[in-house]
């Protein structure tokens, strides 16, 4: 066990943490690590039976953003949100994306701020690098870069704003703008499928930026934000090693001993509508604050991350 892991166990144990999106790819991992450390965890879900089946008997469950006022939380990890891709962004889908993020977050904040008990000491808010909009890969984007002007950018901005008022009650707010989170679940299996089949290749030109982060690093950062009162404000939650979509694909193809040769024409992906920008455009996002604050990634290198995910080989750091 590393010193950092030991410190997390000491500090997180004994807290009561509310997790939204607890049955999702990231959320389930957060719950697993919190339980391992002896933390009391409550999940907010609409599917009580499914949540109990997946997370087990040790997790408390609430099914509404209105709960008895005698239930109090030391921390909130807000990860809830409908999948943003690859479903086309029809008017109905946009409504679902907004409700599952913005409306839910606003309801949670209202409930907590109206509670007569103590407020959570910290709120961890998920967001995404889509906040910055679409940019050429040569443009480096830090936490200080302005918001973009497309649908994804406005969705992220409004999601962050929905959580912002919790800080007025004295709660420390940490916003994590996530790159593509790599793990054995989530988006990566779908990205690897054509490569595994020997049909991998660049999407469009392949020069679009590909900000990424290993799920283990996301979970570690969430625990760090719960634990460390010095963590506050917005962080670009991406790995320090920059890649384009094509360089990511070539790295994955090497790991899988497959060719990477068959380009996917832009026009075929544009048929998905505006959601195609997630595949054909990107943002070169730099984790400036984490670098400045000497955060240590477990998987700073893409080949290390993919080796762990594909082959199950872990990087051990003492």
GROMACS .gro file of C-alpha atoms in nm:
model
  318
    1UNK     CA    1   0.000   0.000   0.000
    2UNK     CA    2   0.132   0.343  -0.091
    3UNK     CA    3   0.149   0.630   0.158
    4UNK     CA    4  -0.118   0.812  -0.042
    5UNK     CA    5  -0.355   0.511  -0.025
    6UNK     CA    6  -0.293   0.479   0.350
    7UNK     CA    7  -0.375   0.847   0.402
    8UNK     CA    8  -0.701   0.805   0.207
    9UNK     CA    9  -0.804   0.511   0.426
   10UNK     CA   10  -0.746   0.711   0.742
   11UNK     CA   11  -0.930   1.020   0.621
   12UNK     CA   12  -1.221   0.876   0.423
   13UNK     CA   13  -1.317   0.611   0.679
   14UNK     CA   14  -1.604   0.725   0.902
   15UNK     CA   15  -1.755   0.968   0.652
   16UNK     CA   16  -2.099   0.931   0.497
   17UNK     CA   17  -2.081   0.985   0.121
   18UNK     CA   18  -2.371   1.029  -0.121
   19UNK     CA   19  -2.290   0.903  -0.472
   20UNK     CA   20  -2.509   0.970  -0.775
   21UNK     CA   21  -2.450   0.761  -1.085
   22UNK     CA   22  -2.334   0.492  -0.843
   23UNK     CA   23  -2.412   0.201  -1.076
   24UNK     CA   24  -2.227   0.358  -1.370
   25UNK     CA   25  -1.878   0.287  -1.496
   26UNK     CA   26  -1.702   0.539  -1.272
   27UNK     CA   27  -1.956   0.548  -0.990
   28UNK     CA   28  -1.945   0.176  -0.921
   29UNK     CA   29  -1.567   0.195  -0.890
   30UNK     CA   30  -1.593   0.490  -0.652
   31UNK     CA   31  -1.843   0.301  -0.436
   32UNK     CA   32  -1.623  -0.008  -0.436
   33UNK     CA   33  -1.318   0.186  -0.317
   34UNK     CA   34  -1.513   0.379  -0.054
   35UNK     CA   35  -1.661   0.059   0.090
   36UNK     CA   36  -1.318  -0.102   0.095
   37UNK     CA   37  -1.205   0.184   0.318
   38UNK     CA   38  -1.494   0.140   0.559
   39UNK     CA   39  -1.684   0.448   0.439
   40UNK     CA   40  -2.060   0.464   0.472
   41UNK     CA   41  -2.206   0.504   0.121
   42UNK     CA   42  -2.555   0.595   0.004
   43UNK     CA   43  -2.650   0.577  -0.363
   44UNK     CA   44  -2.915   0.788  -0.533
   45UNK     CA   45  -3.089   0.578  -0.797
   46UNK     CA   46  -3.423   0.530  -0.968
   47UNK     CA   47  -3.374   0.152  -0.982
   48UNK     CA   48  -3.356   0.027  -0.624
   49UNK     CA   49  -3.357  -0.345  -0.710
   50UNK     CA   50  -3.093  -0.309  -0.981
   51UNK     CA   51  -2.876  -0.094  -0.757
   52UNK     CA   52  -2.900  -0.341  -0.468
   53UNK     CA   53  -2.819  -0.629  -0.701
   54UNK     CA   54  -2.513  -0.454  -0.842
   55UNK     CA   55  -2.371  -0.277  -0.536
   56UNK     CA   56  -2.467  -0.526  -0.264
   57UNK     CA   57  -2.621  -0.494   0.083
   58UNK     CA   58  -2.366  -0.255   0.233
   59UNK     CA   59  -2.479   0.047   0.030
   60UNK     CA   60  -2.768   0.265   0.146
   61UNK     CA   61  -3.017   0.359  -0.125
   62UNK     CA   62  -3.243   0.659  -0.176
   63UNK     CA   63  -3.467   0.689  -0.482
   64UNK     CA   64  -3.540   1.061  -0.477
   65UNK     CA   65  -3.359   1.389  -0.430
   66UNK     CA   66  -3.590   1.439  -0.131
   67UNK     CA   67  -3.492   1.234   0.172
   68UNK     CA   68  -3.555   1.253   0.549
   69UNK     CA   69  -3.378   1.549   0.704
   70UNK     CA   70  -3.213   1.330   0.966
   71UNK     CA   71  -2.995   1.179   0.691
   72UNK     CA   72  -2.682   1.388   0.657
   73UNK     CA   73  -2.383   1.355   0.427
   74UNK     CA   74  -2.020   1.453   0.474
   75UNK     CA   75  -1.951   1.447   0.100
   76UNK     CA   76  -2.139   1.428  -0.231
   77UNK     CA   77  -1.995   1.271  -0.547
   78UNK     CA   78  -2.221   1.378  -0.833
   79UNK     CA   79  -2.162   1.155  -1.137
   80UNK     CA   80  -2.517   1.107  -1.264
   81UNK     CA   81  -2.591   1.171  -1.629
   82UNK     CA   82  -2.732   0.991  -1.931
   83UNK     CA   83  -2.479   0.871  -2.189
   84UNK     CA   84  -2.387   1.154  -2.423
   85UNK     CA   85  -2.283   0.926  -2.714
   86UNK     CA   86  -2.329   0.763  -2.958
   87UNK     CA   87  -2.701   0.843  -2.959
   88UNK     CA   88  -2.789   1.137  -3.191
   89UNK     CA   89  -2.874   1.461  -3.011
   90UNK     CA   90  -3.239   1.491  -3.109
   91UNK     CA   91  -3.454   1.741  -2.921
   92UNK     CA   92  -3.579   1.457  -2.701
   93UNK     CA   93  -3.227   1.333  -2.632
   94UNK     CA   94  -3.105   1.683  -2.544
   95UNK     CA   95  -3.388   1.709  -2.293
   96UNK     CA   96  -3.284   1.378  -2.137
   97UNK     CA   97  -2.920   1.486  -2.117
   98UNK     CA   98  -3.016   1.811  -1.947
   99UNK     CA   99  -3.262   1.654  -1.703
  100UNK     CA  100  -3.024   1.379  -1.597
  101UNK     CA  101  -2.750   1.632  -1.525
  102UNK     CA  102  -2.874   1.983  -1.463
  103UNK     CA  103  -3.222   1.918  -1.321
  104UNK     CA  104  -3.099   1.642  -1.089
  105UNK     CA  105  -2.809   1.854  -0.965
  106UNK     CA  106  -3.036   2.150  -0.895
  107UNK     CA  107  -3.273   1.921  -0.700
  108UNK     CA  108  -2.985   1.785  -0.492
  109UNK     CA  109  -2.854   2.131  -0.411
  110UNK     CA  110  -3.201   2.252  -0.309
  111UNK     CA  111  -3.252   1.953  -0.081
  112UNK     CA  112  -2.914   1.993   0.088
  113UNK     CA  113  -2.939   2.369   0.132
  114UNK     CA  114  -3.287   2.339   0.283
  115UNK     CA  115  -3.175   2.074   0.531
  116UNK     CA  116  -3.156   2.196   0.891
  117UNK     CA  117  -2.854   1.977   0.959
  118UNK     CA  118  -2.492   2.030   0.869
  119UNK     CA  119  -2.399   2.080   0.505
  120UNK     CA  120  -2.160   1.842   0.327
  121UNK     CA  121  -1.800   1.951   0.366
  122UNK     CA  122  -1.725   1.880   0.000
  123UNK     CA  123  -1.910   1.830  -0.329
  124UNK     CA  124  -1.730   1.655  -0.616
  125UNK     CA  125  -1.892   1.756  -0.945
  126UNK     CA  126  -1.836   1.567  -1.269
  127UNK     CA  127  -1.808   1.767  -1.590
  128UNK     CA  128  -1.624   1.708  -1.917
  129UNK     CA  129  -1.361   1.858  -2.143
  130UNK     CA  130  -1.646   1.928  -2.383
  131UNK     CA  131  -1.680   2.248  -2.178
  132UNK     CA  132  -1.412   2.407  -2.398
  133UNK     CA  133  -1.586   2.345  -2.729
  134UNK     CA  134  -1.411   2.241  -3.048
  135UNK     CA  135  -1.050   2.342  -3.113
  136UNK     CA  136  -0.754   2.258  -3.329
  137UNK     CA  137  -0.519   2.011  -3.161
  138UNK     CA  138  -0.243   2.274  -3.164
  139UNK     CA  139  -0.434   2.490  -2.914
  140UNK     CA  140  -0.364   2.390  -2.553
  141UNK     CA  141  -0.658   2.441  -2.319
  142UNK     CA  142  -0.613   2.493  -1.946
  143UNK     CA  143  -0.866   2.543  -1.668
  144UNK     CA  144  -0.855   2.915  -1.747
  145UNK     CA  145  -0.959   2.872  -2.111
  146UNK     CA  146  -1.305   3.006  -2.201
  147UNK     CA  147  -1.619   2.802  -2.247
  148UNK     CA  148  -1.709   2.686  -2.597
  149UNK     CA  149  -2.031   2.765  -2.780
  150UNK     CA  150  -2.169   2.430  -2.898
  151UNK     CA  151  -2.430   2.208  -2.731
  152UNK     CA  152  -2.181   1.998  -2.534
  153UNK     CA  153  -2.005   2.310  -2.404
  154UNK     CA  154  -2.330   2.466  -2.285
  155UNK     CA  155  -2.439   2.136  -2.128
  156UNK     CA  156  -2.115   2.115  -1.927
  157UNK     CA  157  -2.129   2.483  -1.829
  158UNK     CA  158  -2.487   2.462  -1.706
  159UNK     CA  159  -2.411   2.138  -1.520
  160UNK     CA  160  -2.124   2.306  -1.338
  161UNK     CA  161  -2.335   2.614  -1.267
  162UNK     CA  162  -2.612   2.398  -1.117
  163UNK     CA  163  -2.368   2.280  -0.850
  164UNK     CA  164  -2.205   2.619  -0.791
  165UNK     CA  165  -2.458   2.747  -0.538
  166UNK     CA  166  -2.365   2.469  -0.294
  167UNK     CA  167  -2.044   2.663  -0.231
  168UNK     CA  168  -2.252   2.950  -0.092
  169UNK     CA  169  -2.346   2.722   0.199
  170UNK     CA  170  -1.978   2.676   0.283
  171UNK     CA  171  -1.931   2.347   0.099
  172UNK     CA  172  -1.600   2.303  -0.081
  173UNK     CA  173  -1.669   2.247  -0.451
  174UNK     CA  174  -1.439   2.046  -0.678
  175UNK     CA  175  -1.525   2.027  -1.048
  176UNK     CA  176  -1.356   1.757  -1.255
  177UNK     CA  177  -1.360   1.815  -1.631
  178UNK     CA  178  -1.307   1.459  -1.745
  179UNK     CA  179  -1.144   1.346  -2.064
  180UNK     CA  180  -1.239   1.010  -2.213
  181UNK     CA  181  -1.219   0.770  -1.920
  182UNK     CA  182  -1.045   0.446  -2.015
  183UNK     CA  183  -1.127   0.116  -1.849
  184UNK     CA  184  -1.271  -0.227  -1.915
  185UNK     CA  185  -1.618  -0.072  -1.929
  186UNK     CA  186  -1.732   0.264  -2.058
  187UNK     CA  187  -1.645   0.385  -2.408
  188UNK     CA  188  -1.317   0.199  -2.459
  189UNK     CA  189  -1.454  -0.148  -2.552
  190UNK     CA  190  -1.649   0.008  -2.837
  191UNK     CA  191  -1.344   0.200  -2.957
  192UNK     CA  192  -1.131  -0.114  -2.949
  193UNK     CA  193  -1.383  -0.339  -3.126
  194UNK     CA  194  -1.295  -0.244  -3.487
  195UNK     CA  195  -0.925  -0.265  -3.400
  196UNK     CA  196  -0.971  -0.613  -3.252
  197UNK     CA  197  -1.149  -0.711  -3.576
  198UNK     CA  198  -0.854  -0.589  -3.783
  199UNK     CA  199  -1.054  -0.297  -3.923
  200UNK     CA  200  -0.915  -0.012  -3.714
  201UNK     CA  201  -0.816   0.320  -3.862
  202UNK     CA  202  -0.832   0.695  -3.812
  203UNK     CA  203  -1.169   0.862  -3.770
  204UNK     CA  204  -1.171   1.129  -4.038
  205UNK     CA  205  -0.826   1.288  -4.051
  206UNK     CA  206  -0.729   1.139  -3.715
  207UNK     CA  207  -0.555   1.462  -3.612
  208UNK     CA  208  -0.822   1.562  -3.360
  209UNK     CA  209  -0.703   1.579  -2.999
  210UNK     CA  210  -0.783   1.282  -2.779
  211UNK     CA  211  -0.781   1.381  -2.407
  212UNK     CA  212  -0.796   1.067  -2.192
  213UNK     CA  213  -0.751   0.939  -1.838
  214UNK     CA  214  -0.744   0.593  -1.678
  215UNK     CA  215  -1.043   0.516  -1.454
  216UNK     CA  216  -0.808   0.432  -1.165
  217UNK     CA  217  -0.676   0.788  -1.177
  218UNK     CA  218  -1.029   0.932  -1.182
  219UNK     CA  219  -1.126   0.732  -0.873
  220UNK     CA  220  -0.803   0.828  -0.695
  221UNK     CA  221  -0.863   1.195  -0.776
  222UNK     CA  222  -1.220   1.180  -0.643
  223UNK     CA  223  -1.096   1.027  -0.317
  224UNK     CA  224  -0.823   1.289  -0.298
  225UNK     CA  225  -1.081   1.566  -0.339
  226UNK     CA  226  -1.294   1.419  -0.060
  227UNK     CA  227  -0.994   1.389   0.166
  228UNK     CA  228  -0.783   1.695   0.099
  229UNK     CA  229  -0.929   2.037   0.191
  230UNK     CA  230  -0.666   2.203  -0.028
  231UNK     CA  231  -0.838   2.062  -0.337
  232UNK     CA  232  -1.093   2.319  -0.449
  233UNK     CA  233  -1.219   2.460  -0.777
  234UNK     CA  234  -1.190   2.322  -1.128
  235UNK     CA  235  -0.946   2.058  -1.249
  236UNK     CA  236  -0.886   1.920  -1.597
  237UNK     CA  237  -0.900   1.548  -1.517
  238UNK     CA  238  -0.690   1.420  -1.805
  239UNK     CA  239  -0.357   1.240  -1.834
  240UNK     CA  240  -0.049   1.456  -1.898
  241UNK     CA  241   0.045   1.269  -2.217
  242UNK     CA  242  -0.130   1.424  -2.519
  243UNK     CA  243  -0.257   1.213  -2.808
  244UNK     CA  244  -0.453   1.249  -3.127
  245UNK     CA  245  -0.724   1.002  -3.223
  246UNK     CA  246  -0.489   0.838  -3.473
  247UNK     CA  247  -0.198   0.806  -3.228
  248UNK     CA  248  -0.436   0.655  -2.972
  249UNK     CA  249  -0.555   0.405  -3.232
  250UNK     CA  250  -0.204   0.311  -3.338
  251UNK     CA  251  -0.105   0.255  -2.975
  252UNK     CA  252  -0.408   0.033  -2.916
  253UNK     CA  253  -0.341  -0.159  -3.237
  254UNK     CA  254   0.015  -0.232  -3.126
  255UNK     CA  255  -0.114  -0.361  -2.792
  256UNK     CA  256  -0.360  -0.589  -2.971
  257UNK     CA  257  -0.116  -0.690  -3.251
  258UNK     CA  258  -0.364  -0.570  -3.511
  259UNK     CA  259  -0.332  -0.343  -3.815
  260UNK     CA  260  -0.446   0.017  -3.811
  261UNK     CA  261  -0.517   0.103  -4.170
  262UNK     CA  262  -0.885   0.159  -4.257
  263UNK     CA  263  -0.989   0.527  -4.233
  264UNK     CA  264  -1.350   0.605  -4.143
  265UNK     CA  265  -1.468   0.886  -4.377
  266UNK     CA  266  -1.592   1.201  -4.208
  267UNK     CA  267  -1.916   1.204  -4.405
  268UNK     CA  268  -2.023   0.865  -4.267
  269UNK     CA  269  -1.988   0.984  -3.908
  270UNK     CA  270  -2.150   1.320  -3.984
  271UNK     CA  271  -2.469   1.122  -4.049
  272UNK     CA  272  -2.501   1.099  -3.671
  273UNK     CA  273  -2.558   1.473  -3.662
  274UNK     CA  274  -2.401   1.705  -3.406
  275UNK     CA  275  -2.296   1.414  -3.185
  276UNK     CA  276  -2.037   1.326  -3.452
  277UNK     CA  277  -1.822   1.612  -3.320
  278UNK     CA  278  -1.729   1.385  -3.028
  279UNK     CA  279  -1.553   1.158  -3.280
  280UNK     CA  280  -1.430   1.402  -3.544
  281UNK     CA  281  -1.334   1.704  -3.333
  282UNK     CA  282  -1.163   1.744  -3.001
  283UNK     CA  283  -0.982   1.953  -2.745
  284UNK     CA  284  -0.613   1.947  -2.652
  285UNK     CA  285  -0.674   1.974  -2.279
  286UNK     CA  286  -0.382   2.022  -2.041
  287UNK     CA  287  -0.409   1.928  -1.668
  288UNK     CA  288  -0.232   2.247  -1.568
  289UNK     CA  289  -0.352   2.259  -1.206
  290UNK     CA  290  -0.277   1.893  -1.134
  291UNK     CA  291   0.070   1.935  -1.280
  292UNK     CA  292   0.130   2.252  -1.077
  293UNK     CA  293   0.007   2.082  -0.758
  294UNK     CA  294   0.231   1.780  -0.821
  295UNK     CA  295  -0.048   1.525  -0.858
  296UNK     CA  296   0.088   1.177  -0.932
  297UNK     CA  297  -0.093   0.979  -1.200
  298UNK     CA  298  -0.086   0.603  -1.172
  299UNK     CA  299  -0.113   0.584  -1.552
  300UNK     CA  300   0.038   0.900  -1.706
  301UNK     CA  301   0.134   0.710  -2.021
  302UNK     CA  302  -0.118   0.571  -2.272
  303UNK     CA  303   0.074   0.251  -2.339
  304UNK     CA  304   0.083   0.182  -1.963
  305UNK     CA  305  -0.290   0.249  -1.935
  306UNK     CA  306  -0.382   0.025  -2.227
  307UNK     CA  307  -0.147  -0.250  -2.107
  308UNK     CA  308  -0.331  -0.251  -1.776
  309UNK     CA  309  -0.676  -0.253  -1.936
  310UNK     CA  310  -0.607  -0.501  -2.215
  311UNK     CA  311  -0.363  -0.733  -2.039
  312UNK     CA  312  -0.448  -0.673  -1.675
  313UNK     CA  313  -0.092  -0.573  -1.583
  314UNK     CA  314  -0.091  -0.309  -1.309
  315UNK     CA  315   0.165  -0.040  -1.244
  316UNK     CA  316   0.280  -0.063  -0.883
  317UNK     CA  317   0.411   0.258  -0.726
  318UNK     CA  318   0.568   0.260  -0.382
   0.00000   0.00000   0.00000
